[in-house]
Amino acid sequence: MTRHSFSRRDVLKSATRPGGDRVRLAAARGTARARGDHAGVDRGREKEGKLAFYTAMDLAFAERLGKSFEAKYPGITVRVERSGAERIFTRIAQEYGGNINVVDVVNTADAAHCIVWKRNGWLAPYLPEEVAQHFDPQFYDADALHLTTRILISPIAYNTNLVKKDDAPKSFADLLDPRWADKMVKGHPAYSGTIMNATFQIARDLGWEYLEKLAKQRVLQVQSATDTPKKIALGERAVMVDGAGYLVIRNKEEGQPVEIVYPAEGTPQAAGPSAVFKGAPNPNAARLFQNWMHSREAQQILVDWARQYSPHRQTVEKPGIRKLADIKLMKEDPEAVEKMGEEVKARYAQIFKV
């Protein structure tokens, strides 16, 4: 498996100038451009007619969002560029390092990326009105430069045809039992933002010694957080160490033999923030898309179809889905991931030899 050679330090060096506009939230709310009043934006987007959306969302959901937006705003085409969050981070760094402005809106699964983009001055301030009204302030940047679109969890899961409920692992500690050797699958932190955060939180809370022991279980390594649910649904592996919990829910609702386990030590989590880039070639269409993506309408699609958690207070969960407040979660720490991300990748690669 090929890992990144483009580090966060490289991204910092590639910035054309340090810092960037620091528009405080009060100032952001005082201007139509940063607030969500998009009458001018709506007029301007008619001349643009397209936008590039770089995202770590699973492709089916990203395309559904794009098509739903196109139906609501005829005349704008959304070009979805989907990859793992860490790959998206690298791609944007390379583009901006070469003074190439292609991306309009980004959604990542690693909030640490927004720390770097903000520091580099690459993001444009924009706070949709519904975000100001219906999102807790913890879910948007004080300078209105990025905001949380979705909240992701990375639980354990298993194939119910291969593992009986009473025998299923209940914790990360259980995964060290010899009976799970050669039966597990795990994502890679050099590709996926969800997995980067999950790996960081597991290493922090359980120690790198835990991952060293886990590696001795001969765990199958895949790239994306969306790959691990597929492996257990197909029966290629019995147990998922980490990955996209929402896909396990979707697969189960479709009748596939999978079940989630919220580990006793806590379930890793990751915010999925979005941002409009200052160099966006289609800035009006970009802001309109950012505005719509965080509306009650789009956020309910995220809840109902994507089966992800929304920060929008007006969204309603389907019956039978465990609420986020009822799950014991590991603590997310984007600042620490931003500082230690390269170390996590390198140490992980050494331990798992990938």
PDB file of C-alpha atoms in Angstrom, residues 97-332:
ATOM      1  CA  GLY A  97       1.341  24.881  -4.049  1.00  0.00           C
ATOM      2  CA  GLY A  98       1.299  25.178  -7.831  1.00  0.00           C
ATOM      3  CA  ASN A  99      -1.093  28.169  -7.816  1.00  0.00           C
ATOM      4  CA  ILE A 100      -3.843  26.004  -9.280  1.00  0.00           C
ATOM      5  CA  ASN A 101      -7.305  26.938  -8.027  1.00  0.00           C
ATOM      6  CA  VAL A 102      -9.777  24.183  -8.876  1.00  0.00           C
ATOM      7  CA  VAL A 103     -11.661  23.276  -5.692  1.00  0.00           C
ATOM      8  CA  ASP A 104     -14.701  25.349  -4.743  1.00  0.00           C
ATOM      9  CA  VAL A 105     -16.054  23.520  -1.675  1.00  0.00           C
ATOM     10  CA  VAL A 106     -14.419  20.784   0.378  1.00  0.00           C
ATOM     11  CA  ASN A 107     -15.762  18.301   2.902  1.00  0.00           C
ATOM     12  CA  THR A 108     -13.163  16.331   4.847  1.00  0.00           C
ATOM     13  CA  ALA A 109     -13.366  13.672   7.553  1.00  0.00           C
ATOM     14  CA  ASP A 110     -10.354  15.101   9.394  1.00  0.00           C
ATOM     15  CA  ALA A 111     -10.937  18.440  11.131  1.00  0.00           C
ATOM     16  CA  ALA A 112      -7.156  18.879  11.455  1.00  0.00           C
ATOM     17  CA  HIS A 113      -7.082  19.738   7.758  1.00  0.00           C
ATOM     18  CA  CYS A 114      -9.132  22.881   8.360  1.00  0.00           C
ATOM     19  CA  ILE A 115      -6.599  24.038  10.934  1.00  0.00           C
ATOM     20  CA  VAL A 116      -3.910  23.977   8.253  1.00  0.00           C
ATOM     21  CA  TRP A 117      -6.059  25.516   5.521  1.00  0.00           C
ATOM     22  CA  LYS A 118      -7.123  28.300   7.851  1.00  0.00           C
ATOM     23  CA  ARG A 119      -3.541  28.963   8.934  1.00  0.00           C
ATOM     24  CA  ASN A 120      -2.495  29.171   5.298  1.00  0.00           C
ATOM     25  CA  GLY A 121      -5.199  31.737   4.553  1.00  0.00           C
ATOM     26  CA  TRP A 122      -6.829  29.528   1.913  1.00  0.00           C
ATOM     27  CA  LEU A 123     -10.429  29.654   3.206  1.00  0.00           C
ATOM     28  CA  ALA A 124     -13.172  32.225   2.637  1.00  0.00           C
ATOM     29  CA  PRO A 125     -15.496  33.323   5.471  1.00  0.00           C
ATOM     30  CA  TYR A 126     -19.078  32.194   5.057  1.00  0.00           C
ATOM     31  CA  LEU A 127     -21.613  31.396   7.769  1.00  0.00           C
ATOM     32  CA  PRO A 128     -24.998  30.138   6.511  1.00  0.00           C
ATOM     33  CA  GLU A 129     -27.926  31.613   8.396  1.00  0.00           C
ATOM     34  CA  GLU A 130     -29.246  28.198   9.446  1.00  0.00           C
ATOM     35  CA  VAL A 131     -25.869  27.351  10.945  1.00  0.00           C
ATOM     36  CA  ALA A 132     -25.938  30.507  13.065  1.00  0.00           C
ATOM     37  CA  GLN A 133     -29.496  29.695  14.156  1.00  0.00           C
ATOM     38  CA  HIS A 134     -29.496  25.922  14.588  1.00  0.00           C
ATOM     39  CA  PHE A 135     -25.905  24.734  15.126  1.00  0.00           C
ATOM     40  CA  ASP A 136     -24.170  24.838  18.488  1.00  0.00           C
ATOM     41  CA  PRO A 137     -21.130  27.193  18.266  1.00  0.00           C
ATOM     42  CA  GLN A 138     -18.790  24.232  18.823  1.00  0.00           C
ATOM     43  CA  PHE A 139     -19.721  23.089  15.321  1.00  0.00           C
ATOM     44  CA  TYR A 140     -18.464  26.137  13.428  1.00  0.00           C
ATOM     45  CA  ASP A 141     -15.257  28.121  13.346  1.00  0.00           C
ATOM     46  CA  ALA A 142     -15.247  31.407  15.240  1.00  0.00           C
ATOM     47  CA  ASP A 143     -14.011  33.128  12.077  1.00  0.00           C
ATOM     48  CA  ALA A 144     -16.729  31.487   9.933  1.00  0.00           C
ATOM     49  CA  LEU A 145     -14.074  29.743   7.814  1.00  0.00           C
ATOM     50  CA  HIS A 146     -15.282  26.157   8.220  1.00  0.00           C
ATOM     51  CA  LEU A 147     -18.159  24.305   9.862  1.00  0.00           C
ATOM     52  CA  THR A 148     -19.153  20.762  10.751  1.00  0.00           C
ATOM     53  CA  THR A 149     -21.345  19.114   8.129  1.00  0.00           C
ATOM     54  CA  ARG A 150     -21.543  15.643   9.693  1.00  0.00           C
ATOM     55  CA  ILE A 151     -20.414  13.764  12.775  1.00  0.00           C
ATOM     56  CA  LEU A 152     -18.828  10.376  12.151  1.00  0.00           C
ATOM     57  CA  ILE A 153     -18.273   7.463  14.483  1.00  0.00           C
ATOM     58  CA  SER A 154     -15.940   4.510  13.969  1.00  0.00           C
ATOM     59  CA  PRO A 155     -17.299   1.501  15.884  1.00  0.00           C
ATOM     60  CA  ILE A 156     -16.462  -2.182  15.851  1.00  0.00           C
ATOM     61  CA  ALA A 157     -18.794  -4.317  13.707  1.00  0.00           C
ATOM     62  CA  TYR A 158     -19.182  -7.951  12.697  1.00  0.00           C
ATOM     63  CA  ASN A 159     -20.794 -10.319  10.220  1.00  0.00           C
ATOM     64  CA  THR A 160     -23.724 -12.064  11.934  1.00  0.00           C
ATOM     65  CA  ASN A 161     -23.394 -15.141   9.726  1.00  0.00           C
ATOM     66  CA  LEU A 162     -19.827 -15.653  10.906  1.00  0.00           C
ATOM     67  CA  VAL A 163     -20.099 -14.497  14.516  1.00  0.00           C
ATOM     68  CA  LYS A 164     -22.871 -15.232  17.009  1.00  0.00           C
ATOM     69  CA  LYS A 165     -24.103 -12.268  19.038  1.00  0.00           C
ATOM     70  CA  ASP A 166     -22.994 -13.799  22.341  1.00  0.00           C
ATOM     71  CA  ASP A 167     -19.539 -14.465  20.922  1.00  0.00           C
ATOM     72  CA  ALA A 168     -19.056 -11.025  19.328  1.00  0.00           C
ATOM     73  CA  PRO A 169     -16.313  -8.777  20.722  1.00  0.00           C
ATOM     74  CA  LYS A 170     -17.597  -6.149  23.146  1.00  0.00           C
ATOM     75  CA  SER A 171     -14.431  -4.070  23.404  1.00  0.00           C
ATOM     76  CA  PHE A 172     -11.126  -3.285  21.737  1.00  0.00           C
ATOM     77  CA  ALA A 173      -9.498  -5.498  24.366  1.00  0.00           C
ATOM     78  CA  ASP A 174     -11.573  -8.435  23.104  1.00  0.00           C
ATOM     79  CA  LEU A 175     -10.013  -8.077  19.653  1.00  0.00           C
ATOM     80  CA  LEU A 176      -6.722  -9.350  21.077  1.00  0.00           C
ATOM     81  CA  ASP A 177      -8.246 -12.786  21.702  1.00  0.00           C
ATOM     82  CA  PRO A 178      -6.411 -15.332  19.481  1.00  0.00           C
ATOM     83  CA  ARG A 179      -9.715 -16.511  18.002  1.00  0.00           C
ATOM     84  CA  TRP A 180      -9.920 -13.289  15.991  1.00  0.00           C
ATOM     85  CA  ALA A 181      -6.528 -13.794  14.318  1.00  0.00           C
ATOM     86  CA  ASP A 182      -6.814 -13.576  10.509  1.00  0.00           C
ATOM     87  CA  LYS A 183     -10.494 -12.594  10.863  1.00  0.00           C
ATOM     88  CA  MET A 184     -10.319  -8.796  11.187  1.00  0.00           C
ATOM     89  CA  VAL A 185     -10.103  -5.812   8.832  1.00  0.00           C
ATOM     90  CA  LYS A 186      -8.914  -2.255   9.565  1.00  0.00           C
ATOM     91  CA  GLY A 187      -8.629   0.988   7.599  1.00  0.00           C
ATOM     92  CA  HIS A 188      -5.424   2.966   7.057  1.00  0.00           C
ATOM     93  CA  PRO A 189      -4.758   6.380   8.670  1.00  0.00           C
ATOM     94  CA  ALA A 190      -2.703   7.559   5.690  1.00  0.00           C
ATOM     95  CA  TYR A 191      -5.798   7.425   3.461  1.00  0.00           C
ATOM     96  CA  SER A 192      -8.892   8.049   5.579  1.00  0.00           C
ATOM     97  CA  GLY A 193      -9.594  10.960   7.905  1.00  0.00           C
ATOM     98  CA  THR A 194     -12.056   8.871   9.892  1.00  0.00           C
ATOM     99  CA  ILE A 195      -9.393   6.195  10.368  1.00  0.00           C
ATOM    100  CA  MET A 196      -6.713   8.768  11.163  1.00  0.00           C
ATOM    101  CA  ASN A 197      -8.843  10.055  14.030  1.00  0.00           C
ATOM    102  CA  ALA A 198      -9.822   6.557  15.166  1.00  0.00           C
ATOM    103  CA  THR A 199      -6.205   5.350  15.147  1.00  0.00           C
ATOM    104  CA  PHE A 200      -5.016   8.450  16.990  1.00  0.00           C
ATOM    105  CA  GLN A 201      -7.714   8.079  19.659  1.00  0.00           C
ATOM    106  CA  ILE A 202      -7.059   4.357  20.140  1.00  0.00           C
ATOM    107  CA  ALA A 203      -3.301   4.919  20.411  1.00  0.00           C
ATOM    108  CA  ARG A 204      -3.799   7.805  22.846  1.00  0.00           C
ATOM    109  CA  ASP A 205      -6.323   6.044  25.077  1.00  0.00           C
ATOM    110  CA  LEU A 206      -5.109   2.439  24.892  1.00  0.00           C
ATOM    111  CA  GLY A 207      -1.448   3.007  24.085  1.00  0.00           C
ATOM    112  CA  TRP A 208       0.658   2.094  21.062  1.00  0.00           C
ATOM    113  CA  GLU A 209       1.325  -1.192  22.826  1.00  0.00           C
ATOM    114  CA  TYR A 210      -2.293  -2.101  22.103  1.00  0.00           C
ATOM    115  CA  LEU A 211      -1.817  -1.569  18.363  1.00  0.00           C
ATOM    116  CA  GLU A 212       1.398  -3.582  18.465  1.00  0.00           C
ATOM    117  CA  LYS A 213      -0.553  -6.488  19.958  1.00  0.00           C
ATOM    118  CA  LEU A 214      -3.369  -5.997  17.442  1.00  0.00           C
ATOM    119  CA  ALA A 215      -0.887  -6.194  14.563  1.00  0.00           C
ATOM    120  CA  LYS A 216       0.105  -9.674  15.704  1.00  0.00           C
ATOM    121  CA  GLN A 217      -3.471 -10.749  14.924  1.00  0.00           C
ATOM    122  CA  ARG A 218      -2.670 -10.436  11.211  1.00  0.00           C
ATOM    123  CA  VAL A 219      -5.320  -7.816  10.504  1.00  0.00           C
ATOM    124  CA  LEU A 220      -6.262  -7.245   6.861  1.00  0.00           C
ATOM    125  CA  GLN A 221      -5.381  -3.661   5.884  1.00  0.00           C
ATOM    126  CA  VAL A 222      -7.589  -1.656   3.506  1.00  0.00           C
ATOM    127  CA  GLN A 223      -7.605   2.039   2.698  1.00  0.00           C
ATOM    128  CA  SER A 224     -10.908   3.771   3.282  1.00  0.00           C
ATOM    129  CA  ALA A 225     -13.302   3.795   6.222  1.00  0.00           C
ATOM    130  CA  THR A 226     -15.881   2.763   3.616  1.00  0.00           C
ATOM    131  CA  ASP A 227     -13.896  -0.368   2.711  1.00  0.00           C
ATOM    132  CA  THR A 228     -14.080  -2.113   6.090  1.00  0.00           C
ATOM    133  CA  PRO A 229     -17.920  -2.373   6.190  1.00  0.00           C
ATOM    134  CA  LYS A 230     -17.826  -3.889   2.694  1.00  0.00           C
ATOM    135  CA  LYS A 231     -15.367  -6.585   3.768  1.00  0.00           C
ATOM    136  CA  ILE A 232     -17.547  -7.798   6.636  1.00  0.00           C
ATOM    137  CA  ALA A 233     -20.789  -7.513   4.649  1.00  0.00           C
ATOM    138  CA  LEU A 234     -19.277  -9.748   1.960  1.00  0.00           C
ATOM    139  CA  GLY A 235     -18.039 -12.194   4.579  1.00  0.00           C
ATOM    140  CA  GLU A 236     -14.410 -11.700   3.598  1.00  0.00           C
ATOM    141  CA  ARG A 237     -13.650 -10.855   7.223  1.00  0.00           C
ATOM    142  CA  ALA A 238     -15.703 -11.516  10.354  1.00  0.00           C
ATOM    143  CA  VAL A 239     -14.900  -8.369  12.354  1.00  0.00           C
ATOM    144  CA  MET A 240     -14.312  -4.694  11.525  1.00  0.00           C
ATOM    145  CA  VAL A 241     -11.855  -2.937  13.864  1.00  0.00           C
ATOM    146  CA  ASP A 242     -12.802   0.550  12.667  1.00  0.00           C
ATOM    147  CA  GLY A 243     -14.630   2.215   9.811  1.00  0.00           C
ATOM    148  CA  ALA A 244     -17.777   4.009   8.723  1.00  0.00           C
ATOM    149  CA  GLY A 245     -20.455   3.128  11.248  1.00  0.00           C
ATOM    150  CA  TYR A 246     -23.113   4.736   9.065  1.00  0.00           C
ATOM    151  CA  LEU A 247     -22.426   2.225   6.281  1.00  0.00           C
ATOM    152  CA  VAL A 248     -22.900  -0.655   8.700  1.00  0.00           C
ATOM    153  CA  ILE A 249     -26.301   0.830   9.588  1.00  0.00           C
ATOM    154  CA  ARG A 250     -27.208   1.257   5.915  1.00  0.00           C
ATOM    155  CA  ASN A 251     -26.060  -2.255   5.071  1.00  0.00           C
ATOM    156  CA  LYS A 252     -28.071  -3.723   7.950  1.00  0.00           C
ATOM    157  CA  GLU A 253     -31.196  -1.830   6.844  1.00  0.00           C
ATOM    158  CA  GLU A 254     -30.713  -3.315   3.382  1.00  0.00           C
ATOM    159  CA  GLY A 255     -30.788  -6.796   4.902  1.00  0.00           C
ATOM    160  CA  GLN A 256     -27.083  -7.552   4.969  1.00  0.00           C
ATOM    161  CA  PRO A 257     -25.756  -9.689   7.881  1.00  0.00           C
ATOM    162  CA  VAL A 258     -23.914  -6.998   9.874  1.00  0.00           C
ATOM    163  CA  GLU A 259     -24.153  -5.547  13.376  1.00  0.00           C
ATOM    164  CA  ILE A 260     -22.488  -2.653  15.204  1.00  0.00           C
ATOM    165  CA  VAL A 261     -20.656  -2.893  18.516  1.00  0.00           C
ATOM    166  CA  TYR A 262     -19.973   0.270  20.505  1.00  0.00           C
ATOM    167  CA  PRO A 263     -16.750  -0.736  22.310  1.00  0.00           C
ATOM    168  CA  ALA A 264     -16.622  -0.556  26.098  1.00  0.00           C
ATOM    169  CA  GLU A 265     -13.569   1.722  26.044  1.00  0.00           C
ATOM    170  CA  GLY A 266     -15.422   4.279  23.920  1.00  0.00           C
ATOM    171  CA  THR A 267     -16.177   4.719  20.215  1.00  0.00           C
ATOM    172  CA  PRO A 268     -13.796   6.877  18.154  1.00  0.00           C
ATOM    173  CA  GLN A 269     -15.403   9.894  16.516  1.00  0.00           C
ATOM    174  CA  ALA A 270     -14.507  12.476  13.877  1.00  0.00           C
ATOM    175  CA  ALA A 271     -16.108  15.719  12.762  1.00  0.00           C
ATOM    176  CA  GLY A 272     -16.601  16.122   9.010  1.00  0.00           C
ATOM    177  CA  PRO A 273     -16.212  19.866   8.329  1.00  0.00           C
ATOM    178  CA  SER A 274     -16.753  21.741   5.068  1.00  0.00           C
ATOM    179  CA  ALA A 275     -15.301  24.997   3.793  1.00  0.00           C
ATOM    180  CA  VAL A 276     -15.378  27.361   0.820  1.00  0.00           C
ATOM    181  CA  PHE A 277     -11.953  28.139  -0.619  1.00  0.00           C
ATOM    182  CA  LYS A 278     -10.853  31.720  -1.067  1.00  0.00           C
ATOM    183  CA  GLY A 279      -9.505  30.909  -4.526  1.00  0.00           C
ATOM    184  CA  ALA A 280     -12.712  29.138  -5.608  1.00  0.00           C
ATOM    185  CA  PRO A 281     -13.231  29.635  -9.352  1.00  0.00           C
ATOM    186  CA  ASN A 282     -17.009  29.582  -8.783  1.00  0.00           C
ATOM    187  CA  PRO A 283     -17.403  31.496  -5.506  1.00  0.00           C
ATOM    188  CA  ASN A 284     -21.120  32.268  -5.750  1.00  0.00           C
ATOM    189  CA  ALA A 285     -22.119  28.719  -6.646  1.00  0.00           C
ATOM    190  CA  ALA A 286     -19.785  27.512  -3.896  1.00  0.00           C
ATOM    191  CA  ARG A 287     -21.476  29.617  -1.230  1.00  0.00           C
ATOM    192  CA  LEU A 288     -24.918  28.626  -2.427  1.00  0.00           C
ATOM    193  CA  PHE A 289     -23.935  24.951  -2.195  1.00  0.00           C
ATOM    194  CA  GLN A 290     -22.416  25.462   1.260  1.00  0.00           C
ATOM    195  CA  ASN A 291     -25.589  27.236   2.345  1.00  0.00           C
ATOM    196  CA  TRP A 292     -27.846  24.443   1.038  1.00  0.00           C
ATOM    197  CA  MET A 293     -25.668  21.597   2.348  1.00  0.00           C
ATOM    198  CA  HIS A 294     -26.200  22.868   5.908  1.00  0.00           C
ATOM    199  CA  SER A 295     -29.904  23.563   5.558  1.00  0.00           C
ATOM    200  CA  ARG A 296     -32.506  21.482   7.390  1.00  0.00           C
ATOM    201  CA  GLU A 297     -33.431  19.897   4.049  1.00  0.00           C
ATOM    202  CA  ALA A 298     -29.951  18.633   3.185  1.00  0.00           C
ATOM    203  CA  GLN A 299     -29.079  17.721   6.758  1.00  0.00           C
ATOM    204  CA  GLN A 300     -32.190  15.551   6.978  1.00  0.00           C
ATOM    205  CA  ILE A 301     -31.010  13.730   3.838  1.00  0.00           C
ATOM    206  CA  LEU A 302     -27.754  13.132   5.697  1.00  0.00           C
ATOM    207  CA  VAL A 303     -29.680  11.635   8.619  1.00  0.00           C
ATOM    208  CA  ASP A 304     -32.328   9.685   6.677  1.00  0.00           C
ATOM    209  CA  TRP A 305     -30.329   8.365   3.750  1.00  0.00           C
ATOM    210  CA  ALA A 306     -26.637   8.565   4.677  1.00  0.00           C
ATOM    211  CA  ARG A 307     -27.374   7.459   8.294  1.00  0.00           C
ATOM    212  CA  GLN A 308     -24.873   9.938   9.684  1.00  0.00           C
ATOM    213  CA  TYR A 309     -25.177  12.270  12.652  1.00  0.00           C
ATOM    214  CA  SER A 310     -26.076  15.902  12.021  1.00  0.00           C
ATOM    215  CA  PRO A 311     -25.207  18.991  14.103  1.00  0.00           C
ATOM    216  CA  HIS A 312     -28.446  20.671  12.924  1.00  0.00           C
ATOM    217  CA  ARG A 313     -30.814  20.825  15.916  1.00  0.00           C
ATOM    218  CA  GLN A 314     -33.944  20.456  13.776  1.00  0.00           C
ATOM    219  CA  THR A 315     -33.050  17.116  12.210  1.00  0.00           C
ATOM    220  CA  VAL A 316     -34.903  14.042  13.469  1.00  0.00           C
ATOM    221  CA  GLU A 317     -33.377  10.577  13.862  1.00  0.00           C
ATOM    222  CA  LYS A 318     -35.205   7.482  12.664  1.00  0.00           C
ATOM    223  CA  PRO A 319     -36.618   5.239  15.413  1.00  0.00           C
ATOM    224  CA  GLY A 320     -34.245   2.524  16.558  1.00  0.00           C
ATOM    225  CA  ILE A 321     -31.018   4.416  15.867  1.00  0.00           C
ATOM    226  CA  ARG A 322     -28.886   5.009  18.933  1.00  0.00           C
ATOM    227  CA  LYS A 323     -28.531   8.722  19.594  1.00  0.00           C
ATOM    228  CA  LEU A 324     -25.055  10.182  19.671  1.00  0.00           C
ATOM    229  CA  ALA A 325     -25.617  11.355  23.248  1.00  0.00           C
ATOM    230  CA  ASP A 326     -26.235   7.736  24.269  1.00  0.00           C
ATOM    231  CA  ILE A 327     -22.903   6.451  22.909  1.00  0.00           C
ATOM    232  CA  LYS A 328     -19.751   6.493  25.012  1.00  0.00           C
ATOM    233  CA  LEU A 329     -17.327   8.356  22.770  1.00  0.00           C
ATOM    234  CA  MET A 330     -13.599   8.825  22.718  1.00  0.00           C
ATOM    235  CA  LYS A 331     -12.572  12.476  22.702  1.00  0.00           C
ATOM    236  CA  GLU A 332     -11.787  14.081  19.369  1.00  0.00           C
TER     237      GLU A 332
END
